[in-house]
Amino acid sequence: MSQVRKEPAYISGQQRNAPTNAEMVFELIRPAPLTEQKRSRDGCIYLYRAMKFIGWLPPKQGVLRYVYLTWTLMTFVWCTTYLPLGFLGSYMTQIKSFSPGEFLTSLQVCINAYGSSVKVAITYSMLWRLIKAKNILDQLDLRCTAMEEREKIHLVVARSNHAFLIFTFVYCGYAGSTYLSSVLSGRPPWQLYNPFIDWHDGTLKLWVASTLEYMVMSGAVLQDQLSDTYPLIYTLILRAHLDMLRERIRRLRSDENLSEAESYEELVKCVMDHKLILRYCAIIKPVISGTIFTQFLLIGLVLGLTLINVFFFSDIWTGIASFMFVITILLQTFPFCYTCNLIMEDCESLTHAIFQSNWVDASRRYKTTLLYFLQNVQQPIVFIAGGIFQISMSSNISVSGRQNNSCSLNCISFSTPSIGGKVCLLRDNHYQANEYSRQI
């Protein structure tokens, strides 16, 4: 009698648990098991994939390098150069056709586009610093041998990639919502200068012109996202290594099996770890300084214009798009500024850990080195925007609030000859209009 051959149960289990394509794409947002070897630089995987897609990381050699550089040139021409100039061109040629709401919707993005081009230029010109910083992370990872330290590495890798994914959804949500709400309302989303296609000539040309604008804006949004997310990702990884260094300091001279000389060597290794962390910060500080300073200059003015547009001129669909735009503007500075505050607290915790470690009955050489270490750790890691003011939550709120209250001018006026009117917005500290006049 023939017997039916049965497949092992574990085969069907593996087939059921086989990851789908979506799970493989988003696998980096979940902490990897400790059986896998993850490095700190893996927290930048999504970031550098986007850089490669937008044309920032060309191959080192071969014919493909020149083909890739052509793509790089195209993205910079269209997304970094044409976009801000396209706004200016539309103001010079089509200002008569703008309604007040359309003008404010365009102006708020125009100002941010000029700032984005500056941030992109700074980030791209100093990209070598970000790449070099990853090499220092590799040196810091050599000390992460304990299971709890590897677990922290896996957690920060997942957290960093997850943060980039959240930024991607928000930024793409803004571009998509503006595109759809504007086209369905019968006008291009940003009304960039386009001498070849007149969107007034019919629905088809409206969709073609709007789609071209959306493609250009999507590239610019991705470039802006790269300039806004790298400070957060690199500082999240920095915090993880500060946390692991603090735990190593707390364990100093706690193992009775180690001799005094071996305990001293552990202290020296902690000192060297701190020096590597300071080198890491010194490399990324110039890049962060320029991009955050540029954003600080614009955030208050852009938020002010957006709120005026939302309160007085927007309909439901424009309001949704403006709401998404406000979220993107806030994401450009607030998460990173909050992380800077946490880094300063981490440095203070390092000082407490050194002072509270087991050093009372240590040798003279150990105490001398510990004192030197304590003096260096007492200087917190601070990031400076433009070499002028410290990056923190207080400075962020102060800068954005001050510009938001003044909004550059107390009166925003613009003429719309096509409707024969002049709109004047007089605002107080809460952006309330005191006069709305139309002369015919």
GROMACS .gro file of C-alpha atoms in nm:
model
  440
    1MET     CA    1   0.000   0.000   0.000
    2SER     CA    2   0.149   0.329  -0.110
    3GLN     CA    3   0.207   0.594   0.147
    4VAL     CA    4   0.139   0.961   0.088
    5ARG     CA    5   0.448   1.169   0.142
    6LYS     CA    6   0.389   1.468   0.367
    7GLU     CA    7   0.587   1.789   0.348
    8PRO     CA    8   0.760   1.895   0.667
    9ALA     CA    9   0.559   2.139   0.870
   10TYR     CA   10   0.839   2.396   0.883
   11ILE     CA   11   0.833   2.439   0.504
   12SER     CA   12   0.473   2.551   0.499
   13GLY     CA   13   0.546   2.775   0.798
   14GLN     CA   14   0.832   2.941   0.616
   15GLN     CA   15   0.612   2.989   0.311
   16ARG     CA   16   0.342   3.149   0.520
   17ASN     CA   17   0.594   3.380   0.687
   18ALA     CA   18   0.771   3.475   0.365
   19PRO     CA   19   0.796   3.855   0.351
   20THR     CA   20   0.596   4.036   0.088
   21ASN     CA   21   0.741   4.303  -0.140
   22ALA     CA   22   0.594   4.578   0.077
   23GLU     CA   23   0.748   4.425   0.389
   24MET     CA   24   1.087   4.408   0.219
   25VAL     CA   25   1.065   4.775   0.120
   26PHE     CA   26   0.970   4.888   0.471
   27GLU     CA   27   1.174   4.633   0.664
   28LEU     CA   28   1.418   4.899   0.787
   29ILE     CA   29   1.154   5.078   0.994
   30ARG     CA   30   1.139   4.781   1.233
   31PRO     CA   31   1.430   4.684   1.459
   32ALA     CA   32   1.621   4.394   1.308
   33PRO     CA   33   1.675   4.081   1.519
   34LEU     CA   34   2.005   4.056   1.702
   35THR     CA   35   2.103   3.764   1.481
   36GLU     CA   36   2.161   4.022   1.206
   37GLN     CA   37   2.454   4.261   1.209
   38LYS     CA   38   2.343   4.623   1.178
   39ARG     CA   39   2.565   4.931   1.178
   40SER     CA   40   2.490   5.290   1.270
   41ARG     CA   41   2.529   5.398   0.909
   42ASP     CA   42   2.230   5.177   0.821
   43GLY     CA   43   2.012   5.447   0.975
   44CYS     CA   44   2.093   5.657   0.666
   45ILE     CA   45   1.992   5.394   0.410
   46TYR     CA   46   1.662   5.557   0.308
   47LEU     CA   47   1.830   5.898   0.309
   48TYR     CA   48   2.108   5.792   0.073
   49ARG     CA   49   1.870   5.598  -0.150
   50ALA     CA   50   1.679   5.922  -0.204
   51MET     CA   51   2.006   6.105  -0.268
   52LYS     CA   52   2.099   5.849  -0.529
   53PHE     CA   53   1.757   5.879  -0.692
   54ILE     CA   54   1.771   6.258  -0.716
   55GLY     CA   55   2.123   6.254  -0.863
   56TRP     CA   56   2.352   6.335  -0.571
   57LEU     CA   57   2.560   6.015  -0.558
   58PRO     CA   58   2.713   5.939  -0.900
   59PRO     CA   59   2.912   5.621  -0.972
   60LYS     CA   60   3.285   5.661  -0.920
   61GLN     CA   61   3.383   5.562  -1.273
   62GLY     CA   62   3.261   5.424  -1.605
   63VAL     CA   63   3.021   5.542  -1.870
   64LEU     CA   64   2.729   5.530  -1.629
   65ARG     CA   65   2.893   5.809  -1.430
   66TYR     CA   66   2.850   6.055  -1.717
   67VAL     CA   67   2.495   5.940  -1.785
   68TYR     CA   68   2.417   5.985  -1.416
   69LEU     CA   69   2.576   6.333  -1.410
   70THR     CA   70   2.340   6.430  -1.692
   71TRP     CA   71   2.049   6.334  -1.467
   72THR     CA   72   2.209   6.534  -1.183
   73LEU     CA   73   2.233   6.840  -1.408
   74MET     CA   74   1.869   6.805  -1.511
   75THR     CA   75   1.744   6.791  -1.153
   76PHE     CA   76   1.943   7.098  -1.056
   77VAL     CA   77   1.832   7.291  -1.365
   78TRP     CA   78   1.463   7.213  -1.327
   79CYS     CA   79   1.413   7.172  -0.952
   80THR     CA   80   1.674   7.405  -0.805
   81THR     CA   81   1.700   7.678  -1.070
   82TYR     CA   82   1.383   7.684  -1.281
   83LEU     CA   83   1.139   7.650  -0.991
   84PRO     CA   84   1.223   7.978  -0.809
   85LEU     CA   85   1.269   8.161  -1.139
   86GLY     CA   86   0.938   8.020  -1.263
   87PHE     CA   87   0.756   8.191  -0.978
   88LEU     CA   88   0.925   8.521  -1.059
   89GLY     CA   89   0.841   8.485  -1.428
   90SER     CA   90   0.475   8.423  -1.354
   91TYR     CA   91   0.458   8.735  -1.136
   92MET     CA   92   0.610   8.944  -1.414
   93THR     CA   93   0.379   8.815  -1.690
   94GLN     CA   94   0.058   8.694  -1.523
   95ILE     CA   95   0.012   8.908  -1.213
   96LYS     CA   96  -0.312   9.051  -1.358
   97SER     CA   97  -0.477   8.709  -1.359
   98PHE     CA   98  -0.397   8.625  -0.995
   99SER     CA   99  -0.669   8.639  -0.735
  100PRO     CA  100  -0.561   8.732  -0.380
  101GLY     CA  101  -0.577   8.372  -0.262
  102GLU     CA  102  -0.387   8.241  -0.564
  103PHE     CA  103  -0.119   8.504  -0.519
  104LEU     CA  104  -0.064   8.422  -0.151
  105THR     CA  105  -0.064   8.048  -0.225
  106SER     CA  106   0.204   8.104  -0.487
  107LEU     CA  107   0.403   8.356  -0.281
  108GLN     CA  108   0.433   8.136   0.028
  109VAL     CA  109   0.578   7.853  -0.181
  110CYS     CA  110   0.795   8.093  -0.382
  111ILE     CA  111   0.973   8.222  -0.072
  112ASN     CA  112   1.026   7.869   0.054
  113ALA     CA  113   1.153   7.763  -0.291
  114TYR     CA  114   1.430   8.023  -0.284
  115GLY     CA  115   1.531   7.909   0.063
  116SER     CA  116   1.516   7.547  -0.047
  117SER     CA  117   1.753   7.618  -0.337
  118VAL     CA  118   2.003   7.771  -0.095
  119LYS     CA  119   1.974   7.475   0.143
  120VAL     CA  120   2.016   7.227  -0.141
  121ALA     CA  121   2.327   7.407  -0.266
  122ILE     CA  122   2.479   7.401   0.085
  123THR     CA  123   2.395   7.035   0.144
  124TYR     CA  124   2.519   6.918  -0.195
  125SER     CA  125   2.845   7.116  -0.175
  126MET     CA  126   2.919   6.969   0.169
  127LEU     CA  127   2.791   6.619   0.103
  128TRP     CA  128   3.144   6.486   0.149
  129ARG     CA  129   3.119   6.578   0.517
  130LEU     CA  130   2.811   6.363   0.566
  131ILE     CA  131   2.980   6.071   0.392
  132LYS     CA  132   3.293   6.114   0.604
  133ALA     CA  133   3.081   6.121   0.919
  134LYS     CA  134   2.956   5.770   0.838
  135ASN     CA  135   3.316   5.646   0.851
  136ILE     CA  136   3.346   5.781   1.205
  137LEU     CA  137   3.025   5.598   1.295
  138ASP     CA  138   3.193   5.277   1.179
  139GLN     CA  139   3.475   5.343   1.426
  140LEU     CA  140   3.226   5.404   1.706
  141ASP     CA  141   3.047   5.079   1.621
  142LEU     CA  142   3.364   4.880   1.691
  143ARG     CA  143   3.302   4.938   2.061
  144CYS     CA  144   2.942   4.816   2.045
  145THR     CA  145   2.998   4.451   2.129
  146ALA     CA  146   2.752   4.393   2.413
  147MET     CA  147   2.406   4.265   2.330
  148GLU     CA  148   2.231   4.566   2.485
  149GLU     CA  149   2.450   4.801   2.279
  150ARG     CA  150   2.374   4.614   1.958
  151GLU     CA  151   2.007   4.633   2.045
  152LYS     CA  152   2.033   5.011   2.078
  153ILE     CA  153   2.203   5.028   1.738
  154HIS     CA  154   1.918   4.830   1.584
  155LEU     CA  155   1.663   5.058   1.750
  156VAL     CA  156   1.822   5.381   1.628
  157VAL     CA  157   1.858   5.239   1.276
  158ALA     CA  158   1.485   5.165   1.268
  159ARG     CA  159   1.397   5.499   1.427
  160SER     CA  160   1.607   5.699   1.180
  161ASN     CA  161   1.464   5.526   0.873
  162HIS     CA  162   1.115   5.555   1.018
  163ALA     CA  163   1.163   5.930   1.063
  164PHE     CA  164   1.270   5.968   0.701
  165LEU     CA  165   0.964   5.773   0.588
  166ILE     CA  166   0.733   5.999   0.790
  167PHE     CA  167   0.891   6.306   0.631
  168THR     CA  168   0.843   6.146   0.289
  169PHE     CA  169   0.472   6.087   0.344
  170VAL     CA  170   0.415   6.441   0.473
  171TYR     CA  171   0.614   6.615   0.198
  172CYS     CA  172   0.461   6.405  -0.079
  173GLY     CA  173   0.120   6.459   0.078
  174TYR     CA  174   0.163   6.834   0.047
  175ALA     CA  175   0.266   6.817  -0.319
  176GLY     CA  176  -0.011   6.574  -0.408
  177SER     CA  177  -0.287   6.757  -0.220
  178THR     CA  178  -0.191   7.092  -0.374
  179TYR     CA  179  -0.181   6.937  -0.720
  180LEU     CA  180  -0.523   6.772  -0.698
  181SER     CA  181  -0.701   7.055  -0.517
  182SER     CA  182  -0.579   7.315  -0.766
  183VAL     CA  183  -0.650   7.116  -1.083
  184LEU     CA  184  -0.997   7.021  -0.966
  185SER     CA  185  -1.057   7.390  -0.897
  186GLY     CA  186  -0.964   7.474  -1.256
  187ARG     CA  187  -0.616   7.624  -1.219
  188PRO     CA  188  -0.254   7.504  -1.206
  189PRO     CA  189  -0.123   7.429  -0.857
  190TRP     CA  190   0.160   7.685  -0.849
  191GLN     CA  191   0.118   7.871  -1.181
  192LEU     CA  192   0.485   7.860  -1.276
  193TYR     CA  193   0.594   8.052  -1.583
  194ASN     CA  194   0.546   7.829  -1.888
  195PRO     CA  195   0.581   8.003  -2.228
  196PHE     CA  196   0.497   7.686  -2.423
  197ILE     CA  197   0.167   7.572  -2.270
  198ASP     CA  198  -0.121   7.810  -2.196
  199TRP     CA  199  -0.343   7.638  -1.942
  200HIS     CA  200  -0.632   7.872  -2.030
  201ASP     CA  201  -0.678   7.699  -2.369
  202GLY     CA  202  -0.869   7.400  -2.238
  203THR     CA  203  -0.892   7.123  -1.983
  204LEU     CA  204  -0.628   6.908  -2.153
  205LYS     CA  205  -0.365   7.181  -2.146
  206LEU     CA  206  -0.458   7.257  -1.787
  207TRP     CA  207  -0.383   6.897  -1.688
  208VAL     CA  208  -0.062   6.889  -1.894
  209ALA     CA  209   0.070   7.215  -1.747
  210SER     CA  210  -0.031   7.112  -1.395
  211THR     CA  211   0.133   6.771  -1.429
  212LEU     CA  212   0.458   6.928  -1.549
  213GLU     CA  213   0.450   7.164  -1.251
  214TYR     CA  214   0.385   6.870  -1.020
  215MET     CA  215   0.685   6.680  -1.157
  216VAL     CA  216   0.916   6.979  -1.108
  217MET     CA  217   0.778   7.046  -0.761
  218SER     CA  218   0.811   6.678  -0.662
  219GLY     CA  219   1.182   6.687  -0.740
  220ALA     CA  220   1.221   7.012  -0.547
  221VAL     CA  221   1.025   6.868  -0.254
  222LEU     CA  222   1.254   6.564  -0.244
  223GLN     CA  223   1.563   6.786  -0.251
  224ASP     CA  224   1.417   6.998   0.028
  225GLN     CA  225   1.336   6.684   0.226
  226LEU     CA  226   1.696   6.566   0.203
  227SER     CA  227   1.819   6.901   0.335
  228ASP     CA  228   1.568   6.887   0.621
  229THR     CA  229   1.602   6.524   0.731
  230TYR     CA  230   1.978   6.465   0.741
  231PRO     CA  231   2.028   6.683   1.056
  232LEU     CA  232   1.762   6.487   1.241
  233ILE     CA  233   1.892   6.146   1.132
  234TYR     CA  234   2.255   6.220   1.212
  235THR     CA  235   2.170   6.361   1.554
  236LEU     CA  236   1.944   6.067   1.639
  237ILE     CA  237   2.240   5.837   1.578
  238LEU     CA  238   2.458   6.074   1.783
  239ARG     CA  239   2.220   6.045   2.078
  240ALA     CA  240   2.236   5.665   2.063
  241HIS     CA  241   2.616   5.669   2.093
  242LEU     CA  242   2.603   5.923   2.376
  243ASP     CA  243   2.364   5.691   2.558
  244MET     CA  244   2.594   5.391   2.510
  245LEU     CA  245   2.894   5.595   2.627
  246ARG     CA  246   2.706   5.694   2.941
  247GLU     CA  247   2.636   5.328   3.021
  248ARG     CA  248   3.004   5.238   2.970
  249ILE     CA  249   3.104   5.514   3.210
  250ARG     CA  250   2.861   5.385   3.472
  251ARG     CA  251   3.018   5.039   3.448
  252LEU     CA  252   3.372   5.167   3.511
  253ARG     CA  253   3.543   4.981   3.798
  254SER     CA  254   3.223   4.784   3.868
  255ASP     CA  255   3.372   4.452   3.754
  256GLU     CA  256   3.575   4.305   4.039
  257ASN     CA  257   3.752   4.065   3.803
  258LEU     CA  258   3.933   4.353   3.630
  259SER     CA  259   4.261   4.480   3.764
  260GLU     CA  260   4.335   4.848   3.822
  261ALA     CA  261   4.533   4.866   3.498
  262GLU     CA  262   4.248   4.710   3.301
  263SER     CA  263   3.998   4.951   3.457
  264TYR     CA  264   4.223   5.237   3.355
  265GLU     CA  265   4.228   5.106   2.998
  266GLU     CA  266   3.848   5.102   2.998
  267LEU     CA  267   3.849   5.465   3.109
  268VAL     CA  268   4.091   5.557   2.830
  269LYS     CA  269   3.862   5.385   2.579
  270CYS     CA  270   3.572   5.595   2.704
  271VAL     CA  271   3.781   5.909   2.658
  272MET     CA  272   3.864   5.803   2.302
  273ASP     CA  273   3.495   5.733   2.234
  274HIS     CA  274   3.410   6.085   2.345
  275LYS     CA  275   3.679   6.228   2.117
  276LEU     CA  276   3.534   6.035   1.823
  277ILE     CA  277   3.190   6.174   1.903
  278LEU     CA  278   3.331   6.528   1.908
  279ARG     CA  279   3.501   6.464   1.572
  280TYR     CA  280   3.171   6.340   1.434
  281CYS     CA  281   2.997   6.658   1.550
  282ALA     CA  282   3.273   6.882   1.415
  283ILE     CA  283   3.232   6.730   1.068
  284ILE     CA  284   2.855   6.774   1.041
  285LYS     CA  285   2.828   7.113   1.217
  286PRO     CA  286   2.918   7.331   0.913
  287VAL     CA  287   2.651   7.164   0.700
  288ILE     CA  288   2.384   7.193   0.967
  289SER     CA  289   2.478   7.553   1.044
  290GLY     CA  290   2.406   7.677   0.692
  291THR     CA  291   2.085   7.486   0.625
  292ILE     CA  292   1.919   7.557   0.960
  293PHE     CA  293   2.019   7.926   0.948
  294THR     CA  294   1.854   7.958   0.607
  295GLN     CA  295   1.540   7.792   0.736
  296PHE     CA  296   1.530   8.015   1.044
  297LEU     CA  297   1.533   8.320   0.817
  298LEU     CA  298   1.224   8.203   0.629
  299ILE     CA  299   1.002   8.007   0.866
  300GLY     CA  300   0.824   8.302   1.029
  301LEU     CA  301   0.754   8.487   0.706
  302VAL     CA  302   0.628   8.176   0.528
  303LEU     CA  303   0.403   8.078   0.818
  304GLY     CA  304   0.263   8.431   0.835
  305LEU     CA  305   0.170   8.438   0.467
  306THR     CA  306   0.017   8.091   0.491
  307LEU     CA  307  -0.201   8.184   0.789
  308ILE     CA  308  -0.323   8.501   0.614
  309ASN     CA  309  -0.416   8.291   0.313
  310VAL     CA  310  -0.596   8.030   0.522
  311PHE     CA  311  -0.794   8.278   0.732
  312PHE     CA  312  -0.911   8.516   0.460
  313PHE     CA  313  -0.888   8.372   0.109
  314SER     CA  314  -0.882   7.992   0.102
  315ASP     CA  315  -1.165   7.752   0.032
  316ILE     CA  316  -1.186   7.403   0.179
  317TRP     CA  317  -0.948   7.243  -0.073
  318THR     CA  318  -0.692   7.523  -0.061
  319GLY     CA  319  -0.714   7.512   0.317
  320ILE     CA  320  -0.625   7.142   0.320
  321ALA     CA  321  -0.324   7.202   0.096
  322SER     CA  322  -0.215   7.499   0.309
  323PHE     CA  323  -0.251   7.287   0.623
  324MET     CA  324  -0.017   7.026   0.474
  325PHE     CA  325   0.224   7.306   0.382
  326VAL     CA  326   0.226   7.435   0.741
  327ILE     CA  327   0.311   7.085   0.866
  328THR     CA  328   0.604   7.060   0.624
  329ILE     CA  329   0.733   7.400   0.735
  330LEU     CA  330   0.716   7.301   1.102
  331LEU     CA  331   0.887   6.969   1.033
  332GLN     CA  332   1.182   7.153   0.880
  333THR     CA  333   1.304   7.282   1.217
  334PHE     CA  334   1.106   7.164   1.520
  335PRO     CA  335   1.212   6.795   1.537
  336PHE     CA  336   1.579   6.880   1.493
  337CYS     CA  337   1.567   7.167   1.745
  338TYR     CA  338   1.403   6.937   1.998
  339THR     CA  339   1.675   6.678   1.937
  340CYS     CA  340   1.940   6.945   2.001
  341ASN     CA  341   1.783   7.009   2.341
  342LEU     CA  342   1.797   6.637   2.417
  343ILE     CA  343   2.164   6.624   2.314
  344MET     CA  344   2.248   6.897   2.565
  345GLU     CA  345   2.066   6.697   2.832
  346ASP     CA  346   2.261   6.386   2.729
  347CYS     CA  347   2.589   6.574   2.774
  348GLU     CA  348   2.478   6.677   3.122
  349SER     CA  349   2.394   6.314   3.198
  350LEU     CA  350   2.747   6.217   3.090
  351THR     CA  351   2.886   6.459   3.347
  352HIS     CA  352   2.669   6.308   3.620
  353ALA     CA  353   2.769   5.956   3.518
  354ILE     CA  354   3.140   6.039   3.545
  355PHE     CA  355   3.102   6.202   3.885
  356GLN     CA  356   2.888   5.917   4.019
  357SER     CA  357   3.114   5.639   3.890
  358ASN     CA  358   3.326   5.427   4.123
  359TRP     CA  359   3.639   5.645   4.143
  360VAL     CA  360   3.682   5.716   4.516
  361ASP     CA  361   3.941   5.445   4.589
  362ALA     CA  362   4.099   5.452   4.241
  363SER     CA  363   4.467   5.517   4.172
  364ARG     CA  364   4.607   5.867   4.127
  365ARG     CA  365   4.655   5.815   3.754
  366TYR     CA  366   4.294   5.703   3.716
  367LYS     CA  367   4.163   6.006   3.906
  368THR     CA  368   4.376   6.246   3.703
  369THR     CA  369   4.248   6.104   3.375
  370LEU     CA  370   3.892   6.103   3.506
  371LEU     CA  371   3.923   6.471   3.602
  372TYR     CA  372   4.050   6.555   3.254
  373PHE     CA  373   3.761   6.361   3.106
  374LEU     CA  374   3.512   6.542   3.330
  375GLN     CA  375   3.639   6.884   3.227
  376ASN     CA  376   3.594   6.803   2.858
  377VAL     CA  377   3.252   6.646   2.899
  378GLN     CA  378   3.124   6.952   3.087
  379GLN     CA  379   3.132   7.143   2.758
  380PRO     CA  380   2.798   7.048   2.598
  381ILE     CA  381   2.760   6.964   2.231
  382VAL     CA  382   2.590   7.268   2.081
  383PHE     CA  383   2.497   7.337   1.720
  384ILE     CA  384   2.511   7.699   1.601
  385ALA     CA  385   2.298   7.833   1.314
  386GLY     CA  386   2.504   8.051   1.084
  387GLY     CA  387   2.760   8.105   1.358
  388ILE     CA  388   2.514   8.345   1.526
  389PHE     CA  389   2.270   8.173   1.760
  390GLN     CA  390   2.235   7.837   1.925
  391ILE     CA  391   1.996   7.586   1.772
  392SER     CA  392   1.737   7.489   2.031
  393MET     CA  393   1.364   7.492   2.087
  394SER     CA  394   1.377   7.835   2.249
  395SER     CA  395   1.565   7.993   1.958
  396ASN     CA  396   1.334   7.823   1.709
  397ILE     CA  397   1.020   7.955   1.878
  398SER     CA  398   1.178   8.298   1.923
  399VAL     CA  399   1.288   8.333   1.561
  400SER     CA  400   0.968   8.199   1.406
  401GLY     CA  401   0.744   8.390   1.646
  402ARG     CA  402   0.923   8.721   1.597
  403GLN     CA  403   0.906   8.698   1.219
  404ASN     CA  404   0.551   8.571   1.236
  405ASN     CA  405   0.439   8.872   1.442
  406SER     CA  406   0.603   9.127   1.217
  407CYS     CA  407   0.566   8.931   0.888
  408SER     CA  408   0.820   9.165   0.732
  409LEU     CA  409   0.557   9.433   0.658
  410ASN     CA  410   0.252   9.553   0.847
  411CYS     CA  411   0.066   9.595   0.522
  412ILE     CA  412   0.065   9.347   0.235
  413SER     CA  413  -0.083   9.508  -0.072
  414PHE     CA  414  -0.105   9.396  -0.428
  415SER     CA  415  -0.297   9.512  -0.730
  416THR     CA  416  -0.520   9.297  -0.947
  417PRO     CA  417  -0.604   9.513  -1.251
  418SER     CA  418  -0.807   9.235  -1.413
  419ILE     CA  419  -1.074   9.280  -1.147
  420GLY     CA  420  -0.991   9.648  -1.103
  421GLY     CA  421  -0.914   9.623  -0.739
  422LYS     CA  422  -0.654   9.663  -0.475
  423VAL     CA  423  -0.648   9.440  -0.172
  424CYS     CA  424  -0.485   9.569   0.141
  425LEU     CA  425  -0.437   9.351   0.443
  426LEU     CA  426  -0.374   9.537   0.765
  427ARG     CA  427  -0.276   9.301   1.042
  428ASP     CA  428  -0.211   9.317   1.411
  429ASN     CA  429  -0.014   9.062   1.612
  430HIS     CA  430  -0.285   8.803   1.551
  431TYR     CA  431  -0.315   8.859   1.174
  432GLN     CA  432  -0.660   9.015   1.191
  433ALA     CA  433  -0.765   9.226   0.895
  434ASN     CA  434  -0.887   9.577   0.974
  435GLU     CA  435  -0.973   9.679   0.619
  436TYR     CA  436  -1.069   9.510   0.297
  437SER     CA  437  -1.144   9.762   0.024
  438ARG     CA  438  -1.209   9.725  -0.346
  439GLN     CA  439  -1.203  10.025  -0.577
  440ILE     CA  440  -1.386  10.001  -0.905
   0.00000   0.00000   0.00000
